[in-house]
mmCIF file of C-alpha atoms and ligand atoms in Angstrom:
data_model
loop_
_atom_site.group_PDB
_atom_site.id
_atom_site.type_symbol
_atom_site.label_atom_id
_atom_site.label_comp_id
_atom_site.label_asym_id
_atom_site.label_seq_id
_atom_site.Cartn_x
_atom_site.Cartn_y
_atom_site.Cartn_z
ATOM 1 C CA UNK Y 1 60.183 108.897 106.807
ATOM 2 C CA UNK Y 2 58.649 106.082 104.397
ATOM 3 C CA UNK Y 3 55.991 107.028 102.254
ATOM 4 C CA UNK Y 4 52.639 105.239 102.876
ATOM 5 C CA UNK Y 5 51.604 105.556 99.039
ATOM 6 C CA UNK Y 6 52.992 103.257 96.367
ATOM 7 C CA UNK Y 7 55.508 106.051 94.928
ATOM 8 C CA UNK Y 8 58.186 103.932 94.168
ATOM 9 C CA UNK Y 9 60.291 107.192 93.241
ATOM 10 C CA UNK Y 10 59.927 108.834 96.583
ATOM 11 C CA UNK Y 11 62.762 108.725 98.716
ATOM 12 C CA UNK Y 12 63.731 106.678 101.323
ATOM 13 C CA UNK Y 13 66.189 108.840 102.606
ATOM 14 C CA UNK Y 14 66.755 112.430 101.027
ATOM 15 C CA UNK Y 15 69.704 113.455 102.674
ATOM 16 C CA UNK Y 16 71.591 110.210 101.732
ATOM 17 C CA UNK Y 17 70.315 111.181 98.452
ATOM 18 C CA UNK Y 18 71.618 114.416 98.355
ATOM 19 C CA UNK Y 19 75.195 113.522 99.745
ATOM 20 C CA UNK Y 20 75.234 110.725 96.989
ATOM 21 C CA UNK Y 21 74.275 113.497 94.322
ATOM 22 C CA UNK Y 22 76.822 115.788 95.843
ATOM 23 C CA UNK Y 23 79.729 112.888 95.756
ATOM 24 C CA UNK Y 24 78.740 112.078 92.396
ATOM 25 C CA UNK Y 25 79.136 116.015 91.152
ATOM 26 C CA UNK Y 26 82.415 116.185 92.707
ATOM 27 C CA UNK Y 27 83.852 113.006 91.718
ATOM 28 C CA UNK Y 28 83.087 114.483 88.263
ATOM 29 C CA UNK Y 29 84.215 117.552 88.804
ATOM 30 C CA UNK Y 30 87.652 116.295 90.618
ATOM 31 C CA UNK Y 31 89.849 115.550 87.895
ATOM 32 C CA UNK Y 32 89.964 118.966 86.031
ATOM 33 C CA UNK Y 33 89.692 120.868 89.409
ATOM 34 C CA UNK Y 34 93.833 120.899 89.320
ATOM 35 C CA UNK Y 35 93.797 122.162 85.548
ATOM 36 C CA UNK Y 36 91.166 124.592 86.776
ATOM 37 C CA UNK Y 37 93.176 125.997 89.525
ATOM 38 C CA UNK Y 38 91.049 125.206 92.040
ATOM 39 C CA UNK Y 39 92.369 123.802 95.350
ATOM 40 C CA UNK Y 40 94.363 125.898 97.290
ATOM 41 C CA UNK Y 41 96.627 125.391 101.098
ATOM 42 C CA UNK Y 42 96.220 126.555 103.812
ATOM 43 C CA UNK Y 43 99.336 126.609 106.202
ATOM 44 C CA UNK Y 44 99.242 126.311 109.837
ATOM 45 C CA UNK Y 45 101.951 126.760 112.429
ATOM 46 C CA UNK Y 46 104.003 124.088 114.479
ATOM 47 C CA UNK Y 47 105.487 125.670 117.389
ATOM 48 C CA UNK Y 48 107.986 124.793 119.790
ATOM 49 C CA UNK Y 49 106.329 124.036 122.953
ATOM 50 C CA UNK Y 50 109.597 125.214 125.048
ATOM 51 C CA UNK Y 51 109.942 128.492 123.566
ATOM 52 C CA UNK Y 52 107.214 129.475 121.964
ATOM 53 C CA UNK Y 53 108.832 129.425 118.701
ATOM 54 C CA UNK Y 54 107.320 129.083 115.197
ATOM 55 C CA UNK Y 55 109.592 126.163 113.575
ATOM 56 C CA UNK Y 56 107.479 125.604 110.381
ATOM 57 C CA UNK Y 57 104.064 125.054 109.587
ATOM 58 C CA UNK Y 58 101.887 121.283 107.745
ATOM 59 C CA UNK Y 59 100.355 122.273 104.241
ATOM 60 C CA UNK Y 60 96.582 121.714 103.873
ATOM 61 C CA UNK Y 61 95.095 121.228 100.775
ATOM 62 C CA UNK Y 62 91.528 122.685 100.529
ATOM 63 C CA UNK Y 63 89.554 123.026 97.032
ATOM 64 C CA UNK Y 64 87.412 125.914 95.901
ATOM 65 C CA UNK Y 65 84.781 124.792 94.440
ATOM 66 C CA UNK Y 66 82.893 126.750 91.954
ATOM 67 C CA UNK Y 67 79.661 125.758 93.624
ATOM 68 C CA UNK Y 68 80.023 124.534 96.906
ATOM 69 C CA UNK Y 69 82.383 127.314 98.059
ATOM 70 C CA UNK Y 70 85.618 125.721 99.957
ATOM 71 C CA UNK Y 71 85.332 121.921 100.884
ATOM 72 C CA UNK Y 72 88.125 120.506 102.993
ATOM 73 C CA UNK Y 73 90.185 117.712 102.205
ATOM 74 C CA UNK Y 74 88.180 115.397 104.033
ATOM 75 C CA UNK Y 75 85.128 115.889 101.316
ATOM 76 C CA UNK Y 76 87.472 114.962 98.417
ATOM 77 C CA UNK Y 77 90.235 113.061 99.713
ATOM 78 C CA UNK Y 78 88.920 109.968 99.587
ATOM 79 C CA UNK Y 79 87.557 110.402 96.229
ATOM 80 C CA UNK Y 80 91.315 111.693 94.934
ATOM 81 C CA UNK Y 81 92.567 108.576 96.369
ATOM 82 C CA UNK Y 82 89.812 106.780 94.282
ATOM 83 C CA UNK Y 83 90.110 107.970 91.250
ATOM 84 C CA UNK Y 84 94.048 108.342 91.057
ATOM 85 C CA UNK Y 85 94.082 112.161 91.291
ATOM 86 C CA UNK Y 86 95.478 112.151 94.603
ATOM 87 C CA UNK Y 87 99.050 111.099 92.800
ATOM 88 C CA UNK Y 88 99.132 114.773 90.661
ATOM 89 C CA UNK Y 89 97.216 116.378 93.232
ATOM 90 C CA UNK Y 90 99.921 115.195 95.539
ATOM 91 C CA UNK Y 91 102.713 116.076 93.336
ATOM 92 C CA UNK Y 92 100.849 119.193 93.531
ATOM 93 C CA UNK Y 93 100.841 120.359 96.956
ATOM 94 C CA UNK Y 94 104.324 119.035 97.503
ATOM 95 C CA UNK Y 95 105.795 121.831 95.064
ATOM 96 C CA UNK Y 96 103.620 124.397 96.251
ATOM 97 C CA UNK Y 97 104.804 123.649 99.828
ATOM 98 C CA UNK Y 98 108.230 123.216 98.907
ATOM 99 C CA UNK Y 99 108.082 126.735 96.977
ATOM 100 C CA UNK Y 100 106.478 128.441 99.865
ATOM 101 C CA UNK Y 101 109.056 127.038 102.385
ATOM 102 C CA UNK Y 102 111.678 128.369 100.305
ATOM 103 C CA UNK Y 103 109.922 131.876 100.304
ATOM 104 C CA UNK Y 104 110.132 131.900 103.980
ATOM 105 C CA UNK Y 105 113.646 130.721 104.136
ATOM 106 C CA UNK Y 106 114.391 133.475 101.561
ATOM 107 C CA UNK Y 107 112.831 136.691 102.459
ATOM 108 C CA UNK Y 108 112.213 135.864 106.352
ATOM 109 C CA UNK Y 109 115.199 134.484 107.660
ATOM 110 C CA UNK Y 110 115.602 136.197 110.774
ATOM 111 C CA UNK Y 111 112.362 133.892 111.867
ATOM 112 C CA UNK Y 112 114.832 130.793 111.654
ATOM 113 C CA UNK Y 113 114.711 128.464 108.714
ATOM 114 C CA UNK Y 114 111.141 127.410 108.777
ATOM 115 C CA UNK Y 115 110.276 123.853 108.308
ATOM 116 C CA UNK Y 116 107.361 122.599 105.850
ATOM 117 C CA UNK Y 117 105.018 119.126 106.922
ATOM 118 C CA UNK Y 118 103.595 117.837 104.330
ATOM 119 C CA UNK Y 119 100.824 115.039 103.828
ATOM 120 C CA UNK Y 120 101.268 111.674 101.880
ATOM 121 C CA UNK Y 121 98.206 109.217 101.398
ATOM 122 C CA UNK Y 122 99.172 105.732 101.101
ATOM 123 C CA UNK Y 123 98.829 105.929 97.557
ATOM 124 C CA UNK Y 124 101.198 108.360 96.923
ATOM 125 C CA UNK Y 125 103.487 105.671 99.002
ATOM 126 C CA UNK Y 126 102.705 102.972 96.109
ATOM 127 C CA UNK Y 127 103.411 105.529 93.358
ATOM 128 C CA UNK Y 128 106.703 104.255 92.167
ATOM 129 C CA UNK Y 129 108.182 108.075 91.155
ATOM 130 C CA UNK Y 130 107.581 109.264 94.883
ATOM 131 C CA UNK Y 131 111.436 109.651 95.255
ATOM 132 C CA UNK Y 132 112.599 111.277 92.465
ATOM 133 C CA UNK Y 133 109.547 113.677 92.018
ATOM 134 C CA UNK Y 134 110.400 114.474 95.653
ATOM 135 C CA UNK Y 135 113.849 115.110 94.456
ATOM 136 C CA UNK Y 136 113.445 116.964 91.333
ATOM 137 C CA UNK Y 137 111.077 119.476 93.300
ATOM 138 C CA UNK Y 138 113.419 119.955 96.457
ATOM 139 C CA UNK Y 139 116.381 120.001 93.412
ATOM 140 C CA UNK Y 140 114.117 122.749 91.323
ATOM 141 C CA UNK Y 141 113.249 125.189 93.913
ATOM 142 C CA UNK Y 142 116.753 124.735 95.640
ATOM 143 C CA UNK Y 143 115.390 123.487 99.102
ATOM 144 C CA UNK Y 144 117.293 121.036 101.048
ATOM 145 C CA UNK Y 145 116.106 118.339 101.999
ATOM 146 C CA UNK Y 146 116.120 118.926 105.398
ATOM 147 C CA UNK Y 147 113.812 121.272 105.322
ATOM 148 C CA UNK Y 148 111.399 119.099 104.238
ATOM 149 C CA UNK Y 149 109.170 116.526 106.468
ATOM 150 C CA UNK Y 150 106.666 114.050 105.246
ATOM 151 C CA UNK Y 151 103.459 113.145 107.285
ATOM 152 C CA UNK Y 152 102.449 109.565 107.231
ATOM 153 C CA UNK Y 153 99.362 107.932 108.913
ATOM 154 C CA UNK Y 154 100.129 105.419 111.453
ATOM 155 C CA UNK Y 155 97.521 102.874 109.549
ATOM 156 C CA UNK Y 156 99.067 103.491 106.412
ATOM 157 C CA UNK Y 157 102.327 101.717 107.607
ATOM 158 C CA UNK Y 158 100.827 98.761 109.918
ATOM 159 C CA UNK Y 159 102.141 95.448 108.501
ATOM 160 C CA UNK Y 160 104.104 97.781 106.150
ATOM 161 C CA UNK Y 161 106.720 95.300 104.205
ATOM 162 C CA UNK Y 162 110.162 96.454 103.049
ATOM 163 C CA UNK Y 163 108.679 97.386 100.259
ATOM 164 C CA UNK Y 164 106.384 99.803 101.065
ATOM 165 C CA UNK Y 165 109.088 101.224 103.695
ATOM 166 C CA UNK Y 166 112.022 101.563 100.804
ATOM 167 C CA UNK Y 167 110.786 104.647 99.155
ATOM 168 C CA UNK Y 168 110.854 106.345 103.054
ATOM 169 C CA UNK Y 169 114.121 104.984 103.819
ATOM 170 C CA UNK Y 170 115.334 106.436 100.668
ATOM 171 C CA UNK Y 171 113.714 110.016 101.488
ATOM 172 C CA UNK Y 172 114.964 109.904 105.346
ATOM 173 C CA UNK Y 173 118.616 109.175 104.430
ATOM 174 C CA UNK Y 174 118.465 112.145 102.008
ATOM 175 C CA UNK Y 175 117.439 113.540 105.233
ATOM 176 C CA UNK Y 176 113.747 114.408 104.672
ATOM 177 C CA UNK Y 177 111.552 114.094 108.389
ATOM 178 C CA UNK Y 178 109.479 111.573 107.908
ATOM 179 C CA UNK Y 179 106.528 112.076 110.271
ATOM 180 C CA UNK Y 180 103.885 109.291 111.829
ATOM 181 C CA UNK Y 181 100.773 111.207 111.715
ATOM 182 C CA UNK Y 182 97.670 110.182 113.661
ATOM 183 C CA UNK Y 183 99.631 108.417 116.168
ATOM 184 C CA UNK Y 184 98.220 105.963 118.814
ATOM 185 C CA UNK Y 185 94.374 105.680 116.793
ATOM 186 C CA UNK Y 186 96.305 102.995 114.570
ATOM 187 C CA UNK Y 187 96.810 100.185 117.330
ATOM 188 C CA UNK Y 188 100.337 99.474 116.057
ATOM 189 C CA UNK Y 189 103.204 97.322 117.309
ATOM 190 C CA UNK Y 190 105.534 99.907 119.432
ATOM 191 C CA UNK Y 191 108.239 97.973 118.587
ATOM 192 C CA UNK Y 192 107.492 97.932 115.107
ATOM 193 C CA UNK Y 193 108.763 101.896 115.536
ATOM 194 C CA UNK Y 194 111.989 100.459 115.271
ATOM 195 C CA UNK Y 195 111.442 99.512 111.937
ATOM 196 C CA UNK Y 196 110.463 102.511 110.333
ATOM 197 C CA UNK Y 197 112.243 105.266 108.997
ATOM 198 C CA UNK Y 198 110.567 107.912 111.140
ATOM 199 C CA UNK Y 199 112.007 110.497 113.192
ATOM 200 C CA UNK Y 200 108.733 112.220 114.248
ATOM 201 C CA UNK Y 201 105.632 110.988 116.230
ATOM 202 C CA UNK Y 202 102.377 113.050 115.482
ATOM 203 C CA UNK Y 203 100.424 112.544 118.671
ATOM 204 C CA UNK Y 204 96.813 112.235 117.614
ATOM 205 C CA UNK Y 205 93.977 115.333 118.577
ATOM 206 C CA UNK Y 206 91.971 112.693 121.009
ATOM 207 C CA UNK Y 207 94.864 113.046 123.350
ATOM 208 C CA UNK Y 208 95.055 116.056 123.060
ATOM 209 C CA UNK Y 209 91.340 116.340 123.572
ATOM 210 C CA UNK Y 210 91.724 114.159 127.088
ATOM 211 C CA UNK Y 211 94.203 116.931 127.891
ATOM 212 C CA UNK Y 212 91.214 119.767 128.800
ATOM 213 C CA UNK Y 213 89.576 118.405 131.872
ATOM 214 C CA UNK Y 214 91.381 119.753 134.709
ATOM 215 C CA UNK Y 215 93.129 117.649 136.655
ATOM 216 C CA UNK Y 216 93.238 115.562 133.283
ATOM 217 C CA UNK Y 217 92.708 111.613 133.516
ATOM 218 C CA UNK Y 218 95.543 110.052 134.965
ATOM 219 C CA UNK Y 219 95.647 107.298 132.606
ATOM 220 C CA UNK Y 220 95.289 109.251 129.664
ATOM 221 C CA UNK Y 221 98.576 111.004 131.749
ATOM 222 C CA UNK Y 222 100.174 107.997 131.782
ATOM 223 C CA UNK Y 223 99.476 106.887 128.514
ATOM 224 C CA UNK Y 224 101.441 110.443 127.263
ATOM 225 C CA UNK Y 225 103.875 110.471 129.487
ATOM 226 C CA UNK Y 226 104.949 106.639 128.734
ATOM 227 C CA UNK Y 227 104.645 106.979 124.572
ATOM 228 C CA UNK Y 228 106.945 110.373 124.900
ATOM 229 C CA UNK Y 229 109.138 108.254 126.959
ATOM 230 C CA UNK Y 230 109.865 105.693 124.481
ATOM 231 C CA UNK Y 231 109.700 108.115 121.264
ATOM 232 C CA UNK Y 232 112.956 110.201 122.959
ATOM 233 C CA UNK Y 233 114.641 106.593 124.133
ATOM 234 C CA UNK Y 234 114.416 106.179 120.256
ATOM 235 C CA UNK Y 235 115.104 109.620 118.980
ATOM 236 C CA UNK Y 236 112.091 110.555 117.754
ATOM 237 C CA UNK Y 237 110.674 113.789 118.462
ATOM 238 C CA UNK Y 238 106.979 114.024 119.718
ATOM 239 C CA UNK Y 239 104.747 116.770 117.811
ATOM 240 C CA UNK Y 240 101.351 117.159 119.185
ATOM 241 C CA UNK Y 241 98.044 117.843 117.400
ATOM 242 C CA UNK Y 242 94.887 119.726 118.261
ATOM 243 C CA UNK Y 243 96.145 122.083 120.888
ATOM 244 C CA UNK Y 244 93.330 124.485 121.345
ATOM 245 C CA UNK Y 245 93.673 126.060 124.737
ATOM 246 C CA UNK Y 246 96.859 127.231 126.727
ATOM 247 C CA UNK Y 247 96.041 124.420 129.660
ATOM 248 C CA UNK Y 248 96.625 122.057 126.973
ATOM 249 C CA UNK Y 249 99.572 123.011 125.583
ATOM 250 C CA UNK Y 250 101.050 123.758 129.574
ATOM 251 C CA UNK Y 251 99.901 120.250 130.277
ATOM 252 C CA UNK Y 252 101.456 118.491 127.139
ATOM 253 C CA UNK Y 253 104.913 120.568 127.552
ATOM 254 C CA UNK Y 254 105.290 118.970 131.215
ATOM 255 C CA UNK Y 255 104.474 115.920 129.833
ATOM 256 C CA UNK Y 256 107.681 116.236 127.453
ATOM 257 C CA UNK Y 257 106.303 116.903 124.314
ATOM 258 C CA UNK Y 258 108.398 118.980 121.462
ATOM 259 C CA UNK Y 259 106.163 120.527 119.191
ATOM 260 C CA UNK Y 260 102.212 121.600 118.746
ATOM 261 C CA UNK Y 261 99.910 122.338 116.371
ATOM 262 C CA UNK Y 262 96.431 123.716 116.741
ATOM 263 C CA UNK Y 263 94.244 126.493 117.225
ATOM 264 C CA UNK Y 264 95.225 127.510 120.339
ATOM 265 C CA UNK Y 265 98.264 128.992 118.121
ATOM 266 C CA UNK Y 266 96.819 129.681 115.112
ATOM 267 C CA UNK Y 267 94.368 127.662 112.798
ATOM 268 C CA UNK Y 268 95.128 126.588 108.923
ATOM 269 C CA UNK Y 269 95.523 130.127 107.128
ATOM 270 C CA UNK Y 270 96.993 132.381 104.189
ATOM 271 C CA UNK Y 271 101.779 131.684 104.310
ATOM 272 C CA UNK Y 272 101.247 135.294 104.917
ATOM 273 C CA UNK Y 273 99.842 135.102 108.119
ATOM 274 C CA UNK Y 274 102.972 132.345 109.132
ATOM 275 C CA UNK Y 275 105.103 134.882 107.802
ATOM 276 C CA UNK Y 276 103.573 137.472 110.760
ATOM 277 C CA UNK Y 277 103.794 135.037 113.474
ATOM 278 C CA UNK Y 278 106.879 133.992 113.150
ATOM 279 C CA UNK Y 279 108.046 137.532 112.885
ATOM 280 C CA UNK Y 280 106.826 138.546 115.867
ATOM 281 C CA UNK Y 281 108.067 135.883 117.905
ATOM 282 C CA UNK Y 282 111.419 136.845 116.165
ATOM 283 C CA UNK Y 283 111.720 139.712 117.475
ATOM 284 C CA UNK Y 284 109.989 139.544 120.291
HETATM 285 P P1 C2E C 301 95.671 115.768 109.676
HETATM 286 O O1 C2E C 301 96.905 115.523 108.896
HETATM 287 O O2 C2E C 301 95.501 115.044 110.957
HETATM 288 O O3 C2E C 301 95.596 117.351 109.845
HETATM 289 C C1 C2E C 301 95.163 117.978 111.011
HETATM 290 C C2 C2E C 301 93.706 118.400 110.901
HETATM 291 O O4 C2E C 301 93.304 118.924 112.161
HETATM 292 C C3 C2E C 301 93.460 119.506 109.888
HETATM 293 O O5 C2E C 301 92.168 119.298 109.338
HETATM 294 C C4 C2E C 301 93.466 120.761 110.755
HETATM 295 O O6 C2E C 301 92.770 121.835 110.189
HETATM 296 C C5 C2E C 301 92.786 120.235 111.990
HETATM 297 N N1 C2E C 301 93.140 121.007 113.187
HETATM 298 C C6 C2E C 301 94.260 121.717 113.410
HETATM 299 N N2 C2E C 301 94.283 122.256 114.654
HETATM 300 C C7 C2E C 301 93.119 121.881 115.238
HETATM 301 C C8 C2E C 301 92.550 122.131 116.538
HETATM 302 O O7 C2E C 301 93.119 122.790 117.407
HETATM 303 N N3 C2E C 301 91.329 121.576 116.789
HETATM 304 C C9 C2E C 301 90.667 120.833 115.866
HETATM 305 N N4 C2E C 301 89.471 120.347 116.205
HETATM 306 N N5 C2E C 301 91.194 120.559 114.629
HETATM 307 C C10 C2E C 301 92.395 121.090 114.321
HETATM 308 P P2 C2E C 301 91.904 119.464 107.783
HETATM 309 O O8 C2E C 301 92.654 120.637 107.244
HETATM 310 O O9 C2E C 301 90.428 119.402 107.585
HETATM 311 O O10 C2E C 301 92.571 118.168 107.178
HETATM 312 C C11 C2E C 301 92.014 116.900 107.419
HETATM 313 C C12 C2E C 301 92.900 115.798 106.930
HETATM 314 O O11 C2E C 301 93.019 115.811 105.511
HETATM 315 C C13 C2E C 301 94.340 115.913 107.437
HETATM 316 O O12 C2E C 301 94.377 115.414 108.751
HETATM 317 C C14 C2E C 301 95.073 115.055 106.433
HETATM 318 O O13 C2E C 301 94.989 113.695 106.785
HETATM 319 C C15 C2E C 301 94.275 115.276 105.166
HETATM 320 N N6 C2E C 301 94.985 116.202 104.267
HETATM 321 C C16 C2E C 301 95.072 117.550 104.307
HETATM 322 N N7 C2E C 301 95.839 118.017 103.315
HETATM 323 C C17 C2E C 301 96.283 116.925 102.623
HETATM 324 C C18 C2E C 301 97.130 116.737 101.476
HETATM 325 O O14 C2E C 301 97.684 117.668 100.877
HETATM 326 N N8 C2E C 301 97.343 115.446 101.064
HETATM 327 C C19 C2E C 301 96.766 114.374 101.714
HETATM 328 N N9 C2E C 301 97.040 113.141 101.247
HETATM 329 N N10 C2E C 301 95.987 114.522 102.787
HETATM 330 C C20 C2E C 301 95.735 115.782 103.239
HETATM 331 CA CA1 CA C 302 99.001 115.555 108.999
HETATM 332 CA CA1 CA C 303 97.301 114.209 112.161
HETATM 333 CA CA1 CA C 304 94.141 113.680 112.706
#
């Protein structure tokens, strides 16, 4: 509400306010928050939607903040990517993933070897030591490569150039996954799939989310039905997002999809807790 009175300091609009203030602290507060120790990942499982399986889990970055408790990467994010940090930060959750992958492959074996998704912002795609940082870390903690897979957004690659795409060609033939996250939100060129070095499409959540009326909307069936379709025709494996009842996940395993994700399984959480599910569905 406006103030009547001539109180040129009251404000217009003191939530606005207060998200600015909070943006501002954080922004401050982001570039020793690594130093500090502060952010933290969360892991959550990507199962196989014929079996059951657990086949790996996607790293989450989340940040403990000494005032505002946990924030989620959407609250600082953005501002990594604005004030470089996300490059470190990046660098960052790539070793801890790749560490905690080989900890699974290590002391839980008889789960299978357990795969690790990890996100890349488009600025870590700029960064010019991308590859060999992703090599010296898969090198140090004696992880192949394959046991690695990169997430990408779909609008991060639209228009892509060679460029851009030559750092992810040089990661898939080393035989990292290279993953197009977000799928279908970006409005890209299917064709253009051909170009890019992917081997995974991450469905988006919204159709998932179409998914939970029952009988679902036939277009939205369609739609599925012809993008899973065209990913096998061109080897790419479809991983779906979101998944957070069992109708779902029956729905989207008819439909032909490979892999899910969501909290119908089990949401972001401790490597301990992959370590128990994958365990159990181990042995039974
Ligand atoms: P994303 O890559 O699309 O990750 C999936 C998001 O969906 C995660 O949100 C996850 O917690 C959430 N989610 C998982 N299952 C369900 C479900 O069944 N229902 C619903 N409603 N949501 C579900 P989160 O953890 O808040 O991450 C948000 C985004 O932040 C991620 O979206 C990703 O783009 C980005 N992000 C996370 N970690 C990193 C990172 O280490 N680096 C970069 N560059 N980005 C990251
Ligand atoms: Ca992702
Ligand atoms: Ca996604
Ligand atoms: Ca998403």
């Amino acid at each position: 509400a406006k103030s009547a009175g001539g109180n040129r300091f009251e404000l217009a609009d003191p939530e606005a306010d207060a998200r600015a203030i909070t943006r501002h602290g954080l922004t401050t507060a982001l570039p020793t928050a690594l130093d500090r120790g502060e952010f933290f990942i969360e892991y959550q499982p990507l199962v196989h939607l014929g079996d059951g399986s657990v086949r790996g889990a996607e790293a989450l970055v989340r940040w403990l903040h000494p005032q505002h408790g946990v924030l989620g990467p959407d609250r600082f994010i953005p501002l990594a990517e604005h004030t470089g940090l996300i490059v470190p930060l990046g660098r960052w959750v790539l070793e801890q993933s790749v560490r905690q992958a080989r900890d699974w492959r290590e002391r839980y074996d008889q789960a299978g070897p357990l795969r690790i998704n990890v996100n890349l912002s488009p600025c870590q795609l700029t960064h010019p030591g991308l590859v060999q940082d992703t090599v010296d870390i898969l090198e140090r903690m004696g992880v192949e490569p394959d046991a690695l897979c990169l997430e990408v957004t779909e609008s991060a690659l639209i228009g892509a150039d060679d460029d851009l795409l030559k750092p992810l060609r040089r990661l898939a033939e080393m035989g990292v996954d290279i993953a197009l996250d977000d799928f279908g939100t970006g409005y890209s060129n299917l064709a253009n799939l051909r170009r890019l070095p992917v081997s995974i499409l991450k469905l988006d959540r919204s159709f998932t989310q179409s998914m939970q009326q029952f009988p679902a909307d036939p277009v939205d069936l369609k739609i599925v039905e012809g993008i899973v379709a065209l990913a096998h025709s061109l080897n790419l494996a479809v991983t779906v997002e979101g998944v957070e009842t069992g109708a779902q996940a029956e729905q989207l395993r008819i439909l032909g999809c490979d892999t899910a994700q969501g909290w119908y399984y089990a949401r972001p959480g401790p490597p301990e807790r992959l370590h128990e599910l994958a365990l159990v569905d181990a042995t039974g």
